[in-house]
Structure formats: structure tokens, C-alpha cells
PDB file of C-alpha atoms in Angstrom:
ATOM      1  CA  UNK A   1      49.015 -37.968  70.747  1.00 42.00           C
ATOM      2  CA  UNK A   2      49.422 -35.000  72.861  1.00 44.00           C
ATOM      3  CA  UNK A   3      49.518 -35.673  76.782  1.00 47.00           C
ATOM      4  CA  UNK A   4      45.800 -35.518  78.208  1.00 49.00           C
ATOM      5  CA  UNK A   5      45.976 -35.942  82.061  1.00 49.00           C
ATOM      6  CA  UNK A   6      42.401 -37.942  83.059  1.00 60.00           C
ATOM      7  CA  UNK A   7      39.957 -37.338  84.699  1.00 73.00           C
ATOM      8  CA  UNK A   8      39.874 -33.565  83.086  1.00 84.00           C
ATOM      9  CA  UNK A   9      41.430 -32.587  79.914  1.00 89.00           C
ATOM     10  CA  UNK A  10      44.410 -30.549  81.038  1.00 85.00           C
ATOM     11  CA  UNK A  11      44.422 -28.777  76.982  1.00 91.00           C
ATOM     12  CA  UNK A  12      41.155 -28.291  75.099  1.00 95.00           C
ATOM     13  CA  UNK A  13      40.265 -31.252  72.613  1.00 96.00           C
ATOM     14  CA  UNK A  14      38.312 -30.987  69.244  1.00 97.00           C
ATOM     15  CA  UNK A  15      35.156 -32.742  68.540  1.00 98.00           C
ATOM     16  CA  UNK A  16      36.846 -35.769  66.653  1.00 97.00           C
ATOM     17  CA  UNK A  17      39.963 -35.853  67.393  1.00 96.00           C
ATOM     18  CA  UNK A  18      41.847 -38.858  68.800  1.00 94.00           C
ATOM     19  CA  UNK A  19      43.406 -38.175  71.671  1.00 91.00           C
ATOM     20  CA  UNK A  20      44.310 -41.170  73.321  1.00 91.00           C
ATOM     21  CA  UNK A  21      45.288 -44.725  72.938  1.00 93.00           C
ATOM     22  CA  UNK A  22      44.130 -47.908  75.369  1.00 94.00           C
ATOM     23  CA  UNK A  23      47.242 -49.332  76.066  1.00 94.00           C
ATOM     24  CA  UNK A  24      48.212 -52.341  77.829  1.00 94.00           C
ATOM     25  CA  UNK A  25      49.069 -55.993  78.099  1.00 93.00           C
ATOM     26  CA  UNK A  26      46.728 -58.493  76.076  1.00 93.00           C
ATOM     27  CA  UNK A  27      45.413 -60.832  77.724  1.00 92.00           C
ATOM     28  CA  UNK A  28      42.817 -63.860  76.713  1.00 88.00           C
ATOM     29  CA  UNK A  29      39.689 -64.847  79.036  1.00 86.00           C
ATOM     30  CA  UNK A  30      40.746 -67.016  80.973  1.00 87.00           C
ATOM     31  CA  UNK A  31      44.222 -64.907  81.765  1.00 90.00           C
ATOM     32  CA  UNK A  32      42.032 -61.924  82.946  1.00 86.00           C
ATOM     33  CA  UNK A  33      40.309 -63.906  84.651  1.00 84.00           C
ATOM     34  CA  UNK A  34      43.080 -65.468  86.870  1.00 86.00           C
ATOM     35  CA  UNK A  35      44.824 -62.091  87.043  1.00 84.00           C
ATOM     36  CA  UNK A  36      41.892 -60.518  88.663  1.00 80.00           C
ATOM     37  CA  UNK A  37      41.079 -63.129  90.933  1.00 81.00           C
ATOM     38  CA  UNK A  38      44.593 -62.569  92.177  1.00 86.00           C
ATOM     39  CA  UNK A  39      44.232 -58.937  92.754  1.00 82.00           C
ATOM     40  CA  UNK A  40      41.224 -59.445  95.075  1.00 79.00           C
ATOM     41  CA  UNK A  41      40.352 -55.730  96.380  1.00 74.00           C
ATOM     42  CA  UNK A  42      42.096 -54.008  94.093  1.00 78.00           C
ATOM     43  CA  UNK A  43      40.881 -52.172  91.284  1.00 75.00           C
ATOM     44  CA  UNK A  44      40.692 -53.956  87.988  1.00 80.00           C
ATOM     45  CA  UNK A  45      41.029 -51.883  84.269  1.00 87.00           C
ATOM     46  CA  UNK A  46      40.638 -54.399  81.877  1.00 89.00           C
ATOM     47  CA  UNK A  47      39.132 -53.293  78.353  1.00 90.00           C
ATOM     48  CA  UNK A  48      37.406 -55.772  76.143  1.00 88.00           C
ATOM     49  CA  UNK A  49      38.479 -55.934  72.578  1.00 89.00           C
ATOM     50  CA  UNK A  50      37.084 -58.178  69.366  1.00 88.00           C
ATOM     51  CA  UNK A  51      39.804 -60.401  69.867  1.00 88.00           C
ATOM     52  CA  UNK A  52      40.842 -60.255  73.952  1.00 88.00           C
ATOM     53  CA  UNK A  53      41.261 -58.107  76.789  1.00 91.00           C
ATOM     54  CA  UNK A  54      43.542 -55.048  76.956  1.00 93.00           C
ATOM     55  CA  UNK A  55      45.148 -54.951  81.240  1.00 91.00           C
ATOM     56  CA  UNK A  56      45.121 -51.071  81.569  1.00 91.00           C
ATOM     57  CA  UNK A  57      46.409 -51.096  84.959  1.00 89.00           C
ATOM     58  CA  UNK A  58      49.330 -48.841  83.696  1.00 87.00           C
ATOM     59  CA  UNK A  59      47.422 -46.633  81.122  1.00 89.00           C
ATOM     60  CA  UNK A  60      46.740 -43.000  81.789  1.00 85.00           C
ATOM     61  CA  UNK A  61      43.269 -43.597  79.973  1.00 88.00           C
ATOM     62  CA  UNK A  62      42.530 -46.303  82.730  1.00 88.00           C
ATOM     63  CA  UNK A  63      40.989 -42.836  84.653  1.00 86.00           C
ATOM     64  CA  UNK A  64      38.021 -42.113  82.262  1.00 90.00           C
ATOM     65  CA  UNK A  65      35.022 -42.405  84.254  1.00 89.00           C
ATOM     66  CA  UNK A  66      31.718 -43.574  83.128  1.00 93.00           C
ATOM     67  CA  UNK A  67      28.448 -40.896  82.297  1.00 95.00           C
ATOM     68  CA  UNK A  68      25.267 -41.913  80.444  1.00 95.00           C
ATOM     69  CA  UNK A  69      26.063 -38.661  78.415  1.00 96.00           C
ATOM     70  CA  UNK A  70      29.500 -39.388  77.693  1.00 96.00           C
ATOM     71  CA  UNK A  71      32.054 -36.897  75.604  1.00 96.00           C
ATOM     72  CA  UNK A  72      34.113 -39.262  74.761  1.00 96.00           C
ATOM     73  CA  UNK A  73      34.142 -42.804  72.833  1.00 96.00           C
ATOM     74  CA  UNK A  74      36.125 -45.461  72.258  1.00 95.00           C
ATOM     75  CA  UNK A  75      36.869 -47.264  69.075  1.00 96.00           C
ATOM     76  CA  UNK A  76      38.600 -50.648  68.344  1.00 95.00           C
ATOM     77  CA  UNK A  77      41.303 -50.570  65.247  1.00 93.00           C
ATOM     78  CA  UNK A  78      42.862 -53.693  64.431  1.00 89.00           C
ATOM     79  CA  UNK A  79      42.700 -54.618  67.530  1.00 87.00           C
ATOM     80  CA  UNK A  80      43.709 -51.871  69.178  1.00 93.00           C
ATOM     81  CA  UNK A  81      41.396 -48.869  71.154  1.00 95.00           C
ATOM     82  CA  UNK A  82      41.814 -45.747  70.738  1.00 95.00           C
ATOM     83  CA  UNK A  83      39.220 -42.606  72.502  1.00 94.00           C
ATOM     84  CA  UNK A  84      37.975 -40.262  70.302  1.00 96.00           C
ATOM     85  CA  UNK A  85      35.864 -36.696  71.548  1.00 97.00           C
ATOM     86  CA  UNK A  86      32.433 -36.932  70.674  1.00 97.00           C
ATOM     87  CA  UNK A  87      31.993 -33.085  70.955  1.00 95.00           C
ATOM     88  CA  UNK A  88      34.450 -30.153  71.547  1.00 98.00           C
ATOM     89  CA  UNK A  89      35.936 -30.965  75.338  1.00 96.00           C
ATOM     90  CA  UNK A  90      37.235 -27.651  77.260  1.00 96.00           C
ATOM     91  CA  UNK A  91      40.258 -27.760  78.889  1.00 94.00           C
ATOM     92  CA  UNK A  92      39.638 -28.412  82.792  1.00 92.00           C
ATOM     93  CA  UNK A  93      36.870 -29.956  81.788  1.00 93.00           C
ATOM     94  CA  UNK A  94      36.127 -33.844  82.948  1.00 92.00           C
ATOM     95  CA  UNK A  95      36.310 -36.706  80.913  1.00 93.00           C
ATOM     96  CA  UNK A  96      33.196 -39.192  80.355  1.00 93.00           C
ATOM     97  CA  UNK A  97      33.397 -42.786  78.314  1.00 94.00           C
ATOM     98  CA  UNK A  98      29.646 -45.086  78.592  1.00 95.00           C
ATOM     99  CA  UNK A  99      31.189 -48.119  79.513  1.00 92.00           C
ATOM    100  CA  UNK A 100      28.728 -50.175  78.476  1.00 91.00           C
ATOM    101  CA  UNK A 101      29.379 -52.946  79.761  1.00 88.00           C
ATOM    102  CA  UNK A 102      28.653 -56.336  78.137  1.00 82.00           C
ATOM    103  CA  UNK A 103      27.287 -58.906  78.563  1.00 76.00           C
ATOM    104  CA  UNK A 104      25.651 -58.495  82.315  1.00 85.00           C
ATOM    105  CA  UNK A 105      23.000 -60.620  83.460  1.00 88.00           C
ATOM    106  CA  UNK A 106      20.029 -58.774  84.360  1.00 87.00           C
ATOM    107  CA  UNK A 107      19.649 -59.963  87.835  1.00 90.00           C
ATOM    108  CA  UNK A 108      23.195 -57.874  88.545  1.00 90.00           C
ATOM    109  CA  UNK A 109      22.434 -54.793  85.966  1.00 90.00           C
ATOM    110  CA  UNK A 110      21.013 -51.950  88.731  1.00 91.00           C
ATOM    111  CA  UNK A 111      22.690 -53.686  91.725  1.00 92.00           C
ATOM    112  CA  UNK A 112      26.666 -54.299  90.625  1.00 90.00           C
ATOM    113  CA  UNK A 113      26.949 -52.341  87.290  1.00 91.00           C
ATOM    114  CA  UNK A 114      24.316 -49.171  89.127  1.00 93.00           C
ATOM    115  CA  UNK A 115      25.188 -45.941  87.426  1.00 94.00           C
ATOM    116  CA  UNK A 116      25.520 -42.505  89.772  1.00 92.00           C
ATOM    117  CA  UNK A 117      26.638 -40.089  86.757  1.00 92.00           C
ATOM    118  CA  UNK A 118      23.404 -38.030  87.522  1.00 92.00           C
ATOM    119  CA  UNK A 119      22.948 -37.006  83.577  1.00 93.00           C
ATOM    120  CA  UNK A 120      19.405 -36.150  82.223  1.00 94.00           C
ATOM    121  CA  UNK A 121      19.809 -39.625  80.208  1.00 91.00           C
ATOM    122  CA  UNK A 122      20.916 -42.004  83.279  1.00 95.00           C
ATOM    123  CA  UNK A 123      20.017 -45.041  82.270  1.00 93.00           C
ATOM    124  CA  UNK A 124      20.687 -46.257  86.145  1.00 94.00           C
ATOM    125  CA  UNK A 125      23.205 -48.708  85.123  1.00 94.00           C
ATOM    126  CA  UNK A 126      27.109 -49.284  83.071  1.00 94.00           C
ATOM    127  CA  UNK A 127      25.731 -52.068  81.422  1.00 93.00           C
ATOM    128  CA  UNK A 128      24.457 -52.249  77.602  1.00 89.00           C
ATOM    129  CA  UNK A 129      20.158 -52.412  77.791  1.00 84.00           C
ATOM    130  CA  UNK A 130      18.681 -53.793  75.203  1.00 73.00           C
ATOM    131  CA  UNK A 131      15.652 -51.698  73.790  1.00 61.00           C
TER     132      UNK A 131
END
């Protein structure tokens, strides 16, 4: 892959290309669970896979925020993720990922997982809503 620095692409990126792989050590539930609980405060990147959890803490891609109209999308091969641009990305331009977070009980979905991204399609919240 060529570098990308997050937040904003520092080069331009086509519409489909793969730019960037989710890297980290894997972890299983109940490890991620443990590790965050002992890094109370600090921020957590963990990334959900079909078969565990990927630790991002030390991944450049850990810095892709979230946006209800994202640019960018992540997809899982053999087990390992990989972000892809959904459209043609300008260089300078920032870098947006729907996080989509599942599963979240409803009773936390606007409060803990609230979205700010401010896009025409805000759904008001990270987490996956059913329709």
C-alpha cells in the first residue's frame, strides 16, 4: 500500500482502491475485554472481525473517524480488514469509515454510541439500526 497519513489523505485515492490494511494484535472476547478494562481512560481501537478482535492501538488506520456518509469502507478477507474508497478521495481531503457499531442495546444507541458527523444522512448514532 502506499503511505496514507489519517485523518486526511495526504495523496489522492481512487474510488476502489485499497489503500490500507487494519493491522494489529488478535485478540478473542474475553482478551479485549480484560485489556480494555485495564486501560481505563484511555482510548480503545479495537476492530471486530468474523473470527475475533483486531487491537489497533498501533495502526495508522486506528485515526479514521466515523460519518454517516462515509468515503471509505472496510472489508474483512480471511480474516483480515482491509479499507477500501468508496468514491474518488482528494488529497487533503478527510477520511470517513460508518462504524457501525454492533450489537448496541437500544437503551445506549443515541446516548453512548451519539453521532456528531453533521452529514445530510446522520442517522444520530455509530451504531447499526435496524430498518
Amino acid at each position: 500500500f502506499r503511505r496514507v497519513l489519517f485523518r486526511s489523505a495526504t495523496r489522492a485515492i481512487q474510488a476502489g482502491e485499497f489503500f490500507v490494511e487494519y493491522e494489529g494484535p488478535r485478540l478473542t472476547i474475553e482478551e479485549c475485554s480484560d485489556l480494555q478494562s485495564s486501560r481505563k481512560g484511555k482510548p480503545n481501537y479495537m476492530f471486530g472481525t468474523d473470527d475475533g478482535i483486531i487491537d489497533g492501538s498501533g495502526c495508522q488506520a486506528r485515526f479514521l473517524n466515523h460519518s454517516c456518509t462515509p468515503n471509505v469502507h472496510a472489508i474483512e478477507i480471511k480474516g483480515r480488514v482491509f479499507f477500501q474508497a468508496i468514491a474518488n478521495i482528494t488529497k487533503g481531503a478527510e477520511l470517513f469509515l460508518d462504524y457501525s457499531f454492533d450489537p448496541v442495546p437500544k437503551s445506549k444507541r443515541y446516548t453512548e454510541y451519539r453521532c456528531h458527523c453533521g452529514s445530510n444522512n446522520c442517522r444520530r448514532t455509530m451504531a447499526k439500526v435496524s430498518k
